[in-house]
PDB file of C-alpha atoms in Angstrom:
ATOM      1  CA  MET A   1       0.000   0.000   0.000  1.00  0.00           C
ATOM      2  CA  ASP A   2       2.832   2.356   0.834  1.00  0.00           C
ATOM      3  CA  ASP A   3       4.500   1.564  -2.479  1.00  0.00           C
ATOM      4  CA  GLU A   4       1.301   2.422  -4.387  1.00  0.00           C
ATOM      5  CA  GLU A   5       0.942   5.773  -2.568  1.00  0.00           C
ATOM      6  CA  THR A   6       4.599   6.570  -3.264  1.00  0.00           C
ATOM      7  CA  GLU A   7       4.111   5.710  -6.936  1.00  0.00           C
ATOM      8  CA  LEU A   8       1.014   7.903  -7.176  1.00  0.00           C
ATOM      9  CA  ARG A   9       2.916  10.882  -5.793  1.00  0.00           C
ATOM     10  CA  ASN A  10       5.675  10.621  -8.411  1.00  0.00           C
ATOM     11  CA  PRO A  11       5.779  13.427 -11.012  1.00  0.00           C
ATOM     12  CA  PHE A  12       5.259  10.828 -13.779  1.00  0.00           C
ATOM     13  CA  PRO A  13       3.427   7.916 -12.123  1.00  0.00           C
ATOM     14  CA  SER A  14       2.935   4.548 -13.784  1.00  0.00           C
ATOM     15  CA  PRO A  15      -0.598   3.360 -14.657  1.00  0.00           C
ATOM     16  CA  PRO A  16      -2.559   2.006 -11.673  1.00  0.00           C
ATOM     17  CA  SER A  17      -2.046  -1.655 -10.907  1.00  0.00           C
ATOM     18  CA  HIS A  18      -5.726  -2.455 -11.576  1.00  0.00           C
ATOM     19  CA  TYR A  19      -5.767  -1.106 -15.135  1.00  0.00           C
ATOM     20  CA  SER A  20      -5.583  -4.675 -16.474  1.00  0.00           C
ATOM     21  CA  ARG A  21      -9.025  -5.384 -15.009  1.00  0.00           C
ATOM     22  CA  TYR A  22     -10.683  -3.196 -17.648  1.00  0.00           C
ATOM     23  CA  SER A  23     -10.699  -5.950 -20.261  1.00  0.00           C
ATOM     24  CA  ASP A  24     -13.433  -6.565 -22.831  1.00  0.00           C
ATOM     25  CA  LEU A  25     -14.568  -9.688 -20.998  1.00  0.00           C
ATOM     26  CA  ASN A  26     -14.872  -7.962 -17.613  1.00  0.00           C
ATOM     27  CA  LEU A  27     -16.682  -4.976 -19.110  1.00  0.00           C
ATOM     28  CA  ARG A  28     -19.113  -7.341 -20.843  1.00  0.00           C
ATOM     29  CA  LEU A  29     -19.732  -9.134 -17.531  1.00  0.00           C
ATOM     30  CA  LEU A  30     -20.324  -5.772 -15.840  1.00  0.00           C
ATOM     31  CA  ASP A  31     -22.937  -4.800 -18.444  1.00  0.00           C
ATOM     32  CA  LEU A  32     -24.625  -8.171 -18.028  1.00  0.00           C
ATOM     33  CA  LEU A  33     -24.611  -7.844 -14.247  1.00  0.00           C
ATOM     34  CA  ARG A  34     -26.121  -4.362 -14.452  1.00  0.00           C
ATOM     35  CA  GLU A  35     -28.763  -5.592 -16.921  1.00  0.00           C
ATOM     36  CA  ARG A  36     -29.832  -8.506 -14.725  1.00  0.00           C
ATOM     37  CA  ALA A  37     -29.713  -6.565 -11.450  1.00  0.00           C
ATOM     38  CA  GLY A  38     -31.640  -3.543 -12.681  1.00  0.00           C
ATOM     39  CA  PRO A  39     -30.753   0.144 -12.970  1.00  0.00           C
ATOM     40  CA  ASP A  40     -31.372   0.985  -9.292  1.00  0.00           C
ATOM     41  CA  ALA A  41     -29.649  -2.015  -7.734  1.00  0.00           C
ATOM     42  CA  ASP A  42     -26.531  -1.708  -5.609  1.00  0.00           C
ATOM     43  CA  LEU A  43     -23.902  -3.776  -7.382  1.00  0.00           C
ATOM     44  CA  TYR A  44     -21.723  -3.941  -4.279  1.00  0.00           C
ATOM     45  CA  ALA A  45     -24.514  -5.616  -2.298  1.00  0.00           C
ATOM     46  CA  LEU A  46     -25.206  -8.249  -4.965  1.00  0.00           C
ATOM     47  CA  ASN A  47     -23.704 -11.711  -5.136  1.00  0.00           C
ATOM     48  CA  GLN A  48     -22.235 -11.582  -8.606  1.00  0.00           C
ATOM     49  CA  TYR A  49     -21.547 -15.323  -8.623  1.00  0.00           C
ATOM     50  CA  GLU A  50     -25.263 -16.105  -8.252  1.00  0.00           C
ATOM     51  CA  VAL A  51     -26.367 -13.525 -10.799  1.00  0.00           C
ATOM     52  CA  LEU A  52     -23.720 -14.638 -13.302  1.00  0.00           C
ATOM     53  CA  SER A  53     -23.870 -18.343 -12.507  1.00  0.00           C
ATOM     54  CA  ASP A  54     -24.215 -19.221 -16.181  1.00  0.00           C
ATOM     55  CA  GLN A  55     -21.078 -17.289 -17.104  1.00  0.00           C
ATOM     56  CA  THR A  56     -17.491 -18.444 -16.960  1.00  0.00           C
ATOM     57  CA  ASP A  57     -14.382 -16.562 -15.911  1.00  0.00           C
ATOM     58  CA  VAL A  58     -16.202 -14.447 -13.318  1.00  0.00           C
ATOM     59  CA  PRO A  59     -13.435 -12.635 -11.387  1.00  0.00           C
ATOM     60  CA  ASP A  60     -12.952 -13.061  -7.653  1.00  0.00           C
ATOM     61  CA  TRP A  61     -13.075  -9.291  -7.070  1.00  0.00           C
ATOM     62  CA  PRO A  62     -16.266  -7.159  -7.312  1.00  0.00           C
ATOM     63  CA  LEU A  63     -17.171  -6.109 -10.830  1.00  0.00           C
ATOM     64  CA  ALA A  64     -18.680  -2.954  -9.336  1.00  0.00           C
ATOM     65  CA  GLN A  65     -15.132  -1.599  -9.045  1.00  0.00           C
ATOM     66  CA  LEU A  66     -15.214  -1.049 -12.811  1.00  0.00           C
ATOM     67  CA  GLU A  67     -18.048   1.464 -12.486  1.00  0.00           C
ATOM     68  CA  LYS A  68     -17.283   5.050 -13.458  1.00  0.00           C
ATOM     69  CA  PRO A  69     -16.818   7.577 -10.636  1.00  0.00           C
ATOM     70  CA  ARG A  70     -19.994   9.238  -9.443  1.00  0.00           C
ATOM     71  CA  ALA A  71     -19.865  12.879 -10.492  1.00  0.00           C
ATOM     72  CA  ASP A  72     -22.677  13.790  -8.088  1.00  0.00           C
ATOM     73  CA  TRP A  73     -20.613  12.489  -5.173  1.00  0.00           C
ATOM     74  CA  ILE A  74     -17.703  14.657  -6.267  1.00  0.00           C
ATOM     75  CA  LEU A  75     -20.008  17.685  -6.432  1.00  0.00           C
ATOM     76  CA  GLU A  76     -21.347  16.944  -2.957  1.00  0.00           C
ATOM     77  CA  GLU A  77     -17.888  16.553  -1.421  1.00  0.00           C
ATOM     78  CA  GLY A  78     -16.490  19.515  -3.341  1.00  0.00           C
ATOM     79  CA  HIS A  79     -13.148  17.879  -4.133  1.00  0.00           C
ATOM     80  CA  TYR A  80     -11.576  14.841  -5.793  1.00  0.00           C
ATOM     81  CA  THR A  81      -8.286  12.992  -5.558  1.00  0.00           C
ATOM     82  CA  VAL A  82      -5.876  12.510  -8.472  1.00  0.00           C
ATOM     83  CA  PHE A  83      -2.476  10.843  -8.085  1.00  0.00           C
ATOM     84  CA  GLY A  84      -2.676  11.192  -4.316  1.00  0.00           C
ATOM     85  CA  ASP A  85      -3.393  14.952  -4.359  1.00  0.00           C
ATOM     86  CA  THR A  86      -6.717  16.538  -3.423  1.00  0.00           C
ATOM     87  CA  TRP A  87      -8.174  19.062  -5.891  1.00  0.00           C
ATOM     88  CA  PHE A  88     -11.131  21.323  -5.149  1.00  0.00           C
ATOM     89  CA  ILE A  89     -13.843  21.819  -7.749  1.00  0.00           C
ATOM     90  CA  LYS A  90     -13.941  25.550  -7.059  1.00  0.00           C
ATOM     91  CA  GLU A  91     -10.443  26.939  -6.934  1.00  0.00           C
ATOM     92  CA  LYS A  92      -9.908  28.609  -3.575  1.00  0.00           C
ATOM     93  CA  ILE A  93      -7.163  29.104  -1.045  1.00  0.00           C
ATOM     94  CA  PRO A  94      -7.975  27.099   2.094  1.00  0.00           C
ATOM     95  CA  SER A  95      -7.904  29.087   5.300  1.00  0.00           C
ATOM     96  CA  LEU A  96      -5.581  28.314   8.169  1.00  0.00           C
ATOM     97  CA  ALA A  97      -8.488  26.937  10.200  1.00  0.00           C
ATOM     98  CA  GLU A  98      -9.434  24.563   7.353  1.00  0.00           C
ATOM     99  CA  LEU A  99      -5.847  23.311   7.280  1.00  0.00           C
ATOM    100  CA  GLY A 100      -5.990  22.533  10.996  1.00  0.00           C
ATOM    101  CA  GLY A 101      -4.079  25.556  12.295  1.00  0.00           C
ATOM    102  CA  HIS A 102      -4.835  28.075  15.019  1.00  0.00           C
ATOM    103  CA  GLN A 103      -6.248  31.077  13.149  1.00  0.00           C
ATOM    104  CA  LEU A 104      -6.052  34.427  14.967  1.00  0.00           C
ATOM    105  CA  TYR A 105      -7.546  36.749  12.314  1.00  0.00           C
ATOM    106  CA  PRO A 106     -11.161  36.847  11.006  1.00  0.00           C
ATOM    107  CA  SER A 107     -11.981  34.444   8.185  1.00  0.00           C
ATOM    108  CA  ASP A 108     -14.455  36.789   6.503  1.00  0.00           C
ATOM    109  CA  PRO A 109     -12.527  38.691   3.788  1.00  0.00           C
ATOM    110  CA  SER A 110     -14.919  41.636   4.058  1.00  0.00           C
ATOM    111  CA  VAL A 111     -13.781  42.301   7.644  1.00  0.00           C
ATOM    112  CA  ASP A 112     -10.779  44.574   8.103  1.00  0.00           C
ATOM    113  CA  ARG A 113      -7.866  42.394   9.168  1.00  0.00           C
ATOM    114  CA  ARG A 114      -5.384  45.148   9.859  1.00  0.00           C
ATOM    115  CA  PRO A 115      -6.077  45.407  13.617  1.00  0.00           C
ATOM    116  CA  ALA A 116      -5.647  41.636  14.029  1.00  0.00           C
ATOM    117  CA  LEU A 117      -2.450  41.599  11.971  1.00  0.00           C
ATOM    118  CA  ARG A 118      -1.000  44.507  13.976  1.00  0.00           C
ATOM    119  CA  ALA A 119      -1.783  42.630  17.187  1.00  0.00           C
ATOM    120  CA  ILE A 120      -0.080  39.502  15.768  1.00  0.00           C
ATOM    121  CA  LEU A 121       2.991  41.522  14.820  1.00  0.00           C
ATOM    122  CA  ARG A 122       3.230  43.070  18.301  1.00  0.00           C
ATOM    123  CA  SER A 123       2.813  39.638  19.841  1.00  0.00           C
ATOM    124  CA  ILE A 124       5.678  38.316  17.705  1.00  0.00           C
ATOM    125  CA  LEU A 125       7.967  41.101  18.917  1.00  0.00           C
ATOM    126  CA  VAL A 126       7.019  40.638  22.576  1.00  0.00           C
ATOM    127  CA  THR A 127       7.332  36.840  22.383  1.00  0.00           C
ATOM    128  CA  TYR A 128      10.701  37.134  20.660  1.00  0.00           C
ATOM    129  CA  SER A 129      11.919  39.393  23.473  1.00  0.00           C
ATOM    130  CA  LYS A 130      10.684  36.875  26.059  1.00  0.00           C
ATOM    131  CA  LEU A 131      12.394  34.080  24.133  1.00  0.00           C
ATOM    132  CA  LEU A 132      15.732  35.876  24.337  1.00  0.00           C
ATOM    133  CA  SER A 133      15.237  36.419  28.057  1.00  0.00           C
ATOM    134  CA  ALA A 134      14.400  32.725  28.530  1.00  0.00           C
ATOM    135  CA  LEU A 135      17.529  31.672  26.675  1.00  0.00           C
ATOM    136  CA  LEU A 136      19.636  33.743  29.077  1.00  0.00           C
ATOM    137  CA  LEU A 137      18.268  31.931  32.126  1.00  0.00           C
ATOM    138  CA  PRO A 138      20.470  29.331  33.845  1.00  0.00           C
ATOM    139  CA  PRO A 139      19.918  25.706  32.823  1.00  0.00           C
ATOM    140  CA  PRO A 140      17.219  23.840  34.750  1.00  0.00           C
ATOM    141  CA  THR A 141      18.118  21.678  37.703  1.00  0.00           C
ATOM    142  CA  SER A 142      17.415  17.968  37.931  1.00  0.00           C
ATOM    143  CA  SER A 143      14.260  18.574  39.986  1.00  0.00           C
ATOM    144  CA  SER A 144      12.744  20.849  37.290  1.00  0.00           C
ATOM    145  CA  ALA A 145      13.849  18.745  34.334  1.00  0.00           C
ATOM    146  CA  GLU A 146      10.356  17.357  33.828  1.00  0.00           C
ATOM    147  CA  VAL A 147       8.861  20.860  33.472  1.00  0.00           C
ATOM    148  CA  GLU A 148       8.654  22.130  29.894  1.00  0.00           C
ATOM    149  CA  PRO A 149      11.200  24.907  29.405  1.00  0.00           C
ATOM    150  CA  GLU A 150       9.909  28.414  28.935  1.00  0.00           C
ATOM    151  CA  TRP A 151      11.780  29.035  25.693  1.00  0.00           C
ATOM    152  CA  LYS A 152      10.003  26.096  24.078  1.00  0.00           C
ATOM    153  CA  ARG A 153       6.571  27.606  24.798  1.00  0.00           C
ATOM    154  CA  HIS A 154       7.686  30.917  23.324  1.00  0.00           C
ATOM    155  CA  LEU A 155       9.039  29.158  20.237  1.00  0.00           C
ATOM    156  CA  GLU A 156       5.774  27.307  19.656  1.00  0.00           C
ATOM    157  CA  TRP A 157       3.794  30.536  20.019  1.00  0.00           C
ATOM    158  CA  ILE A 158       6.087  32.314  17.532  1.00  0.00           C
ATOM    159  CA  ASN A 159       5.479  29.448  15.109  1.00  0.00           C
ATOM    160  CA  VAL A 160       1.702  29.904  15.461  1.00  0.00           C
ATOM    161  CA  LEU A 161       1.985  33.665  14.924  1.00  0.00           C
ATOM    162  CA  ALA A 162       4.207  33.214  11.872  1.00  0.00           C
ATOM    163  CA  GLN A 163       1.697  30.772  10.371  1.00  0.00           C
ATOM    164  CA  ASN A 164      -1.036  33.378  10.746  1.00  0.00           C
ATOM    165  CA  ILE A 165       1.089  36.046   9.047  1.00  0.00           C
ATOM    166  CA  MET A 166       1.870  33.702   6.145  1.00  0.00           C
ATOM    167  CA  ALA A 167      -1.751  32.557   5.802  1.00  0.00           C
ATOM    168  CA  ALA A 168      -3.008  36.155   5.793  1.00  0.00           C
ATOM    169  CA  ALA A 169      -0.452  37.022   3.108  1.00  0.00           C
ATOM    170  CA  ASN A 170      -1.530  34.025   1.017  1.00  0.00           C
ATOM    171  CA  ASP A 171      -5.141  35.219   1.186  1.00  0.00           C
ATOM    172  CA  LEU A 172      -4.001  38.398  -0.563  1.00  0.00           C
ATOM    173  CA  ARG A 173      -2.455  36.500  -3.487  1.00  0.00           C
ATOM    174  CA  PRO A 174      -5.525  36.942  -5.741  1.00  0.00           C
ATOM    175  CA  VAL A 175      -5.521  40.692  -5.051  1.00  0.00           C
ATOM    176  CA  GLN A 176      -1.802  40.840  -5.824  1.00  0.00           C
ATOM    177  CA  ALA A 177      -2.316  38.821  -9.011  1.00  0.00           C
ATOM    178  CA  ARG A 178      -5.071  41.182 -10.185  1.00  0.00           C
ATOM    179  CA  GLY A 179      -2.856  44.177  -9.423  1.00  0.00           C
ATOM    180  CA  ASN A 180       0.083  42.699 -11.332  1.00  0.00           C
ATOM    181  CA  LEU A 181      -2.175  41.816 -14.268  1.00  0.00           C
ATOM    182  CA  GLU A 182      -3.573  45.350 -14.339  1.00  0.00           C
ATOM    183  CA  LEU A 183      -0.071  46.848 -14.345  1.00  0.00           C
ATOM    184  CA  MET A 184       0.992  44.446 -17.092  1.00  0.00           C
ATOM    185  CA  MET A 185      -1.992  45.335 -19.278  1.00  0.00           C
ATOM    186  CA  ARG A 186      -1.396  49.062 -18.744  1.00  0.00           C
ATOM    187  CA  ARG A 187       2.250  48.644 -19.737  1.00  0.00           C
ATOM    188  CA  GLN A 188       1.271  46.721 -22.861  1.00  0.00           C
ATOM    189  CA  LEU A 189      -1.242  49.440 -23.741  1.00  0.00           C
ATOM    190  CA  GLU A 190       1.432  52.113 -23.345  1.00  0.00           C
ATOM    191  CA  LEU A 191       3.830  50.130 -25.549  1.00  0.00           C
ATOM    192  CA  ARG A 192       1.141  49.752 -28.218  1.00  0.00           C
ATOM    193  CA  LYS A 193       0.464  53.477 -28.118  1.00  0.00           C
ATOM    194  CA  GLU A 194       4.191  54.271 -28.437  1.00  0.00           C
ATOM    195  CA  GLU A 195       4.581  51.853 -31.349  1.00  0.00           C
ATOM    196  CA  THR A 196       1.498  53.302 -33.074  1.00  0.00           C
ATOM    197  CA  LYS A 197       2.840  56.820 -32.586  1.00  0.00           C
ATOM    198  CA  GLN A 198       6.198  55.836 -34.099  1.00  0.00           C
ATOM    199  CA  ILE A 199       4.431  54.246 -37.079  1.00  0.00           C
ATOM    200  CA  HIS A 200       2.362  57.408 -37.666  1.00  0.00           C
ATOM    201  CA  THR A 201       5.501  59.569 -37.419  1.00  0.00           C
ATOM    202  CA  LYS A 202       7.303  57.390 -39.964  1.00  0.00           C
ATOM    203  CA  CYS A 203       4.313  57.469 -42.319  1.00  0.00           C
ATOM    204  CA  ASP A 204       4.162  61.284 -42.104  1.00  0.00           C
ATOM    205  CA  ALA A 205       7.884  61.507 -42.928  1.00  0.00           C
ATOM    206  CA  LEU A 206       7.463  59.203 -45.931  1.00  0.00           C
ATOM    207  CA  GLU A 207       4.475  61.191 -47.175  1.00  0.00           C
ATOM    208  CA  ALA A 208       6.499  64.430 -46.899  1.00  0.00           C
ATOM    209  CA  GLN A 209       9.369  62.892 -48.876  1.00  0.00           C
ATOM    210  CA  LEU A 210       6.975  61.665 -51.566  1.00  0.00           C
ATOM    211  CA  ALA A 211       5.417  65.108 -51.795  1.00  0.00           C
ATOM    212  CA  GLU A 212       8.870  66.712 -52.246  1.00  0.00           C
ATOM    213  CA  LEU A 213       9.759  64.211 -54.967  1.00  0.00           C
ATOM    214  CA  ARG A 214       6.449  64.885 -56.705  1.00  0.00           C
ATOM    215  CA  LEU A 215       7.024  68.675 -56.664  1.00  0.00           C
ATOM    216  CA  ALA A 216      10.610  68.237 -57.869  1.00  0.00           C
ATOM    217  CA  SER A 217       9.478  66.155 -60.833  1.00  0.00           C
ATOM    218  CA  GLN A 218       6.777  68.670 -61.759  1.00  0.00           C
ATOM    219  CA  GLY A 219       9.255  71.624 -61.540  1.00  0.00           C
ATOM    220  CA  GLY A 220      11.766  69.902 -63.827  1.00  0.00           C
ATOM    221  CA  ALA A 221       9.070  69.338 -66.437  1.00  0.00           C
ATOM    222  CA  LEU A 222       8.107  73.032 -66.407  1.00  0.00           C
ATOM    223  CA  LEU A 223      11.729  74.182 -66.862  1.00  0.00           C
ATOM    224  CA  ALA A 224      12.226  71.895 -69.839  1.00  0.00           C
ATOM    225  CA  GLY A 225       9.094  73.356 -71.582  1.00  0.00           C
ATOM    226  CA  PRO A 226       6.723  71.603 -73.884  1.00  0.00           C
ATOM    227  CA  SER A 227       8.321  69.919 -76.857  1.00  0.00           C
ATOM    228  CA  VAL A 228       6.785  71.513 -80.042  1.00  0.00           C
ATOM    229  CA  ALA A 229       6.904  69.384 -83.120  1.00  0.00           C
ATOM    230  CA  ARG A 230       8.450  71.432 -85.952  1.00  0.00           C
ATOM    231  CA  PRO A 231       6.765  71.061 -89.360  1.00  0.00           C
ATOM    232  CA  VAL A 232       8.767  69.278 -91.952  1.00  0.00           C
ATOM    233  CA  LEU A 233       9.281  71.523 -94.968  1.00  0.00           C
ATOM    234  CA  LYS A 234       8.811  69.731 -98.171  1.00  0.00           C
ATOM    235  CA  PRO A 235      11.050  70.861-101.039  1.00  0.00           C
ATOM    236  CA  THR A 236       9.110  72.844-103.639  1.00  0.00           C
ATOM    237  CA  PRO A 237       9.586  71.616-107.127  1.00  0.00           C
ATOM    238  CA  GLN A 238      11.414  74.028-109.480  1.00  0.00           C
ATOM    239  CA  LEU A 239       9.295  75.267-112.361  1.00  0.00           C
ATOM    240  CA  HIS A 240      10.661  76.177-115.732  1.00  0.00           C
ATOM    241  CA  LEU A 241       9.322  79.038-117.800  1.00  0.00           C
ATOM    242  CA  ASN A 242       8.375  76.678-120.523  1.00  0.00           C
ATOM    243  CA  ASP A 243       6.060  74.812-118.132  1.00  0.00           C
ATOM    244  CA  VAL A 244       4.087  78.021-117.061  1.00  0.00           C
ATOM    245  CA  SER A 245       1.140  78.890-119.251  1.00  0.00           C
ATOM    246  CA  MET A 246      -0.717  82.178-119.610  1.00  0.00           C
ATOM    247  CA  GLY A 247      -3.687  80.785-117.610  1.00  0.00           C
ATOM    248  CA  ASP A 248      -1.459  80.020-114.637  1.00  0.00           C
ATOM    249  CA  VAL A 249      -0.123  83.564-114.606  1.00  0.00           C
ATOM    250  CA  LEU A 250      -3.629  85.064-114.727  1.00  0.00           C
ATOM    251  CA  SER A 251      -4.904  82.877-111.860  1.00  0.00           C
ATOM    252  CA  TRP A 252      -1.874  83.744-109.771  1.00  0.00           C
ATOM    253  CA  ALA A 253      -2.471  87.445-110.366  1.00  0.00           C
ATOM    254  CA  GLU A 254      -6.136  87.121-109.258  1.00  0.00           C
ATOM    255  CA  GLU A 255      -5.084  85.436-106.019  1.00  0.00           C
ATOM    256  CA  ILE A 256      -2.642  88.252-105.218  1.00  0.00           C
ATOM    257  CA  SER A 257      -5.177  90.990-105.934  1.00  0.00           C
TER     258      SER A 257
END
């Protein structure tokens, strides 16, 4: 039994020793037993050998052990056990009183705990001073050897007070986690804003450079001027006097006048 508990508490435990019981034959026998006994019957109270007398290879251990865990029982108890560790259904930090300690501050989180914590801190200082005084006392005689020494009582009380301080600090872990998460989200938001601002600044600089390049290209085109296509002069044919008639001369004279 001790070996099984040690194995269950390993970081990487082996499969349970009873995993081989979940065979096809045993599961078939379990279904048959449930069918013959009825849906509301208690399988642990039945004599499986009598109910399954016509079957062979009935195991010597109760087939009811192969039943699935009852989820309603887990909800009623509020916790379940896995690999030797107890897990609560609703995640919560158990109080010092629930863990079996001597709690000196109020359990209700809505009550102000500062007065109780100040009293615990003062008690630690006073008890520590008494502990030092007890350590300076002479050793006990043989007649008072059976009496518990004073320093031991002070040490036990300091241990109780320290447990209360640690438990009260652990109760504030969710508040601390929310505060750290809020600071982290604010820092991420500030970084996003800074990155967005840098991107906008870079885009504005690029747009200004593009505008300068656009104006420079337009100014160079104006200085060069529009390119005018010069007409191509065709050579006029040379006319000889013999080719000019009197009618051509008269028509030319009319055009001039």
